[in-house]
Amino acid sequence: NPRRALALAERAVALTRRRAYLCLQVLGTALERTGQPQAAIAALREALALPEAVHSWTTEDRLVALLRDHAPPEEVENVLLERVGRIRALRGDREPIAGKTLRSLALHYERQGRLDEAEERFVEAAAQFRKTKPGSDWEVGRVKSELGGLQTARGAYARAEPLLVEGYEAVTGDVRTNKAVVAKARE
């Protein structure tokens, strides 16, 4: 019941004086589900501005999806660039969440046809993940697969092949990988 959820979320946000990350996150979701995308974007931005949100990739992902549908591409880019800077400022350069944000930025650039920038960000995302995860981790593998797919689209087959193979091996070799990621790596 999205309307009931919205009423409860609004009350929780008011009671916590807009300082509780989870309450703002739920408010954003409820606003989205009641057909209020701009208000949802505002609530999710507010949630991500709180220090405890530095660990929340799901809120970032939801916000980016909403922005993709309801804002100009520059706004998506600005949010992601700001978020990477904020994560690194609060958590240092070894925070794996920064790798997720860099991957989102790479995918955004790829959708925009900005392939050189997409490649740079995929490489940066893989490097970010490798600071805290082994090369066999599914997230490293996913980024390698995506970078390999980009290289294939550019006709750089010799560069693409090792990335695709390494990415596929990491994605399929990690028991934490979900089926959608494995299916995408097989493409």
GROMACS .gro file of C-alpha atoms in nm:
model
  187
    1ASN     CA    1   0.000   0.000   0.000
    2PRO     CA    2   0.218   0.290  -0.127
    3ARG     CA    3  -0.011   0.563   0.010
    4ARG     CA    4   0.001   0.417   0.360
    5ALA     CA    5   0.377   0.375   0.330
    6LEU     CA    6   0.407   0.738   0.222
    7ALA     CA    7   0.209   0.861   0.522
    8LEU     CA    8   0.422   0.655   0.761
    9ALA     CA    9   0.746   0.762   0.593
   10GLU     CA   10   0.649   1.130   0.609
   11ARG     CA   11   0.575   1.093   0.978
   12ALA     CA   12   0.904   0.913   1.045
   13VAL     CA   13   1.101   1.176   0.854
   14ALA     CA   14   0.934   1.454   1.050
   15LEU     CA   15   0.991   1.280   1.385
   16THR     CA   16   1.362   1.230   1.305
   17ARG     CA   17   1.395   1.590   1.183
   18ARG     CA   18   1.509   1.471   0.842
   19ARG     CA   19   1.829   1.326   0.990
   20ALA     CA   20   1.757   0.955   0.963
   21TYR     CA   21   1.894   0.806   0.644
   22LEU     CA   22   1.661   0.504   0.631
   23CYS     CA   23   1.353   0.716   0.687
   24LEU     CA   24   1.446   0.943   0.396
   25GLN     CA   25   1.526   0.641   0.179
   26VAL     CA   26   1.184   0.490   0.250
   27LEU     CA   27   1.022   0.827   0.185
   28GLY     CA   28   1.191   0.843  -0.155
   29THR     CA   29   1.070   0.496  -0.244
   30ALA     CA   30   0.715   0.575  -0.129
   31LEU     CA   31   0.711   0.899  -0.327
   32GLU     CA   32   0.829   0.715  -0.636
   33ARG     CA   33   0.562   0.449  -0.598
   34THR     CA   34   0.290   0.711  -0.558
   35GLY     CA   35   0.389   0.875  -0.887
   36GLN     CA   36   0.592   1.167  -0.752
   37PRO     CA   37   0.932   1.124  -0.918
   38GLN     CA   38   1.063   1.477  -0.856
   39ALA     CA   39   0.979   1.458  -0.486
   40ALA     CA   40   1.135   1.110  -0.475
   41ILE     CA   41   1.452   1.245  -0.633
   42ALA     CA   42   1.468   1.521  -0.373
   43ALA     CA   43   1.419   1.278  -0.083
   44LEU     CA   44   1.680   1.033  -0.215
   45ARG     CA   45   1.929   1.317  -0.268
   46GLU     CA   46   1.868   1.428   0.088
   47ALA     CA   47   1.920   1.072   0.211
   48LEU     CA   48   2.247   1.036   0.018
   49ALA     CA   49   2.376   1.363   0.166
   50LEU     CA   50   2.379   1.209   0.514
   51PRO     CA   51   2.710   1.056   0.629
   52GLU     CA   52   2.566   0.709   0.692
   53ALA     CA   53   2.450   0.691   0.330
   54VAL     CA   54   2.808   0.650   0.214
   55HIS     CA   55   2.754   0.273   0.232
   56SER     CA   56   2.428   0.268   0.038
   57TRP     CA   57   2.469   0.171  -0.320
   58THR     CA   58   2.101   0.077  -0.354
   59THR     CA   59   1.986   0.431  -0.278
   60GLU     CA   60   2.235   0.565  -0.531
   61ASP     CA   61   2.114   0.316  -0.789
   62ARG     CA   62   1.749   0.413  -0.732
   63LEU     CA   63   1.830   0.783  -0.755
   64VAL     CA   64   2.028   0.734  -1.078
   65ALA     CA   65   1.741   0.536  -1.232
   66LEU     CA   66   1.497   0.813  -1.146
   67LEU     CA   67   1.728   1.083  -1.276
   68ARG     CA   68   1.780   0.889  -1.599
   69ASP     CA   69   1.405   0.899  -1.656
   70HIS     CA   70   1.329   1.248  -1.521
   71ALA     CA   71   1.638   1.469  -1.553
   72PRO     CA   72   1.894   1.570  -1.812
   73PRO     CA   73   2.201   1.345  -1.854
   74GLU     CA   74   2.427   1.611  -1.703
   75GLU     CA   75   2.244   1.578  -1.375
   76VAL     CA   76   2.312   1.203  -1.360
   77GLU     CA   77   2.679   1.270  -1.430
   78ASN     CA   78   2.699   1.544  -1.166
   79VAL     CA   79   2.536   1.330  -0.899
   80LEU     CA   80   2.772   1.040  -0.964
   81LEU     CA   81   3.086   1.255  -0.976
   82GLU     CA   82   2.984   1.429  -0.655
   83ARG     CA   83   2.911   1.095  -0.491
   84VAL     CA   84   3.253   0.949  -0.579
   85GLY     CA   85   3.419   1.256  -0.431
   86ARG     CA   86   3.206   1.237  -0.118
   87ILE     CA   87   3.270   0.866  -0.066
   88ARG     CA   88   3.644   0.914  -0.101
   89ALA     CA   89   3.641   1.218   0.129
   90LEU     CA   90   3.450   1.033   0.401
   91ARG     CA   91   3.590   0.682   0.363
   92GLY     CA   92   3.924   0.719   0.188
   93ASP     CA   93   4.045   0.578  -0.139
   94ARG     CA   94   3.993   0.210  -0.052
   95GLU     CA   95   3.613   0.215  -0.025
   96PRO     CA   96   3.456  -0.047  -0.256
   97ILE     CA   97   3.132   0.152  -0.284
   98ALA     CA   98   3.331   0.406  -0.489
   99GLY     CA   99   3.387   0.125  -0.742
  100LYS     CA  100   3.012   0.076  -0.775
  101THR     CA  101   2.963   0.449  -0.831
  102LEU     CA  102   3.241   0.459  -1.090
  103ARG     CA  103   3.080   0.165  -1.268
  104SER     CA  104   2.747   0.351  -1.271
  105LEU     CA  105   2.924   0.650  -1.419
  106ALA     CA  106   3.089   0.432  -1.685
  107LEU     CA  107   2.751   0.284  -1.780
  108HIS     CA  108   2.604   0.634  -1.796
  109TYR     CA  109   2.882   0.750  -2.030
  110GLU     CA  110   2.837   0.440  -2.243
  111ARG     CA  111   2.462   0.509  -2.278
  112GLN     CA  112   2.549   0.864  -2.381
  113GLY     CA  113   2.790   0.740  -2.650
  114ARG     CA  114   3.087   0.887  -2.462
  115LEU     CA  115   3.293   0.574  -2.509
  116ASP     CA  116   3.638   0.710  -2.419
  117GLU     CA  117   3.505   0.839  -2.087
  118ALA     CA  118   3.318   0.513  -2.030
  119GLU     CA  119   3.636   0.315  -2.085
  120GLU     CA  120   3.828   0.536  -1.842
  121ARG     CA  121   3.565   0.489  -1.573
  122PHE     CA  122   3.539   0.112  -1.623
  123VAL     CA  123   3.918   0.090  -1.581
  124GLU     CA  124   3.900   0.313  -1.273
  125ALA     CA  125   3.614   0.106  -1.128
  126ALA     CA  126   3.808  -0.218  -1.174
  127ALA     CA  127   4.114  -0.061  -1.008
  128GLN     CA  128   3.898   0.065  -0.722
  129PHE     CA  129   3.751  -0.281  -0.659
  130ARG     CA  130   4.094  -0.445  -0.676
  131LYS     CA  131   4.211  -0.230  -0.384
  132THR     CA  132   3.992  -0.436  -0.151
  133LYS     CA  133   3.885  -0.744  -0.349
  134PRO     CA  134   4.067  -1.022  -0.532
  135GLY     CA  135   4.061  -1.035  -0.912
  136SER     CA  136   3.830  -1.336  -0.882
  137ASP     CA  137   3.557  -1.131  -0.713
  138TRP     CA  138   3.231  -1.110  -0.908
  139GLU     CA  139   3.228  -0.728  -0.904
  140VAL     CA  140   3.575  -0.713  -1.058
  141GLY     CA  141   3.460  -0.971  -1.312
  142ARG     CA  142   3.146  -0.779  -1.398
  143VAL     CA  143   3.340  -0.460  -1.468
  144LYS     CA  144   3.591  -0.651  -1.680
  145SER     CA  145   3.307  -0.808  -1.877
  146GLU     CA  146   3.146  -0.469  -1.932
  147LEU     CA  147   3.476  -0.316  -2.038
  148GLY     CA  148   3.529  -0.612  -2.270
  149GLY     CA  149   3.184  -0.554  -2.418
  150LEU     CA  150   3.273  -0.190  -2.478
  151GLN     CA  151   3.597  -0.293  -2.649
  152THR     CA  152   3.404  -0.538  -2.866
  153ALA     CA  153   3.160  -0.264  -2.969
  154ARG     CA  154   3.458  -0.052  -3.068
  155GLY     CA  155   3.606  -0.336  -3.275
  156ALA     CA  156   3.906  -0.376  -3.043
  157TYR     CA  157   3.875  -0.753  -3.030
  158ALA     CA  158   4.231  -0.824  -2.915
  159ARG     CA  159   4.179  -0.598  -2.613
  160ALA     CA  160   3.829  -0.731  -2.550
  161GLU     CA  161   3.903  -1.104  -2.545
  162PRO     CA  162   4.111  -1.127  -2.225
  163LEU     CA  163   3.872  -0.895  -2.044
  164LEU     CA  164   3.571  -1.100  -2.146
  165VAL     CA  165   3.737  -1.429  -2.050
  166GLU     CA  166   3.868  -1.302  -1.715
  167GLY     CA  167   3.537  -1.133  -1.641
  168TYR     CA  168   3.335  -1.443  -1.723
  169GLU     CA  169   3.560  -1.664  -1.509
  170ALA     CA  170   3.530  -1.431  -1.210
  171VAL     CA  171   3.154  -1.389  -1.245
  172THR     CA  172   3.082  -1.760  -1.283
  173GLY     CA  173   3.340  -1.864  -1.023
  174ASP     CA  174   3.202  -1.652  -0.740
  175VAL     CA  175   2.908  -1.814  -0.559
  176ARG     CA  176   2.775  -1.468  -0.461
  177THR     CA  177   2.705  -1.372  -0.821
  178ASN     CA  178   2.337  -1.346  -0.906
  179LYS     CA  179   2.192  -1.507  -1.217
  180ALA     CA  180   2.135  -1.178  -1.400
  181VAL     CA  181   2.504  -1.086  -1.378
  182VAL     CA  182   2.605  -1.434  -1.502
  183ALA     CA  183   2.360  -1.408  -1.793
  184LYS     CA  184   2.494  -1.064  -1.886
  185ALA     CA  185   2.853  -1.194  -1.879
  186ARG     CA  186   2.754  -1.475  -2.117
  187GLU     CA  187   2.629  -1.223  -2.373
   0.00000   0.00000   0.00000
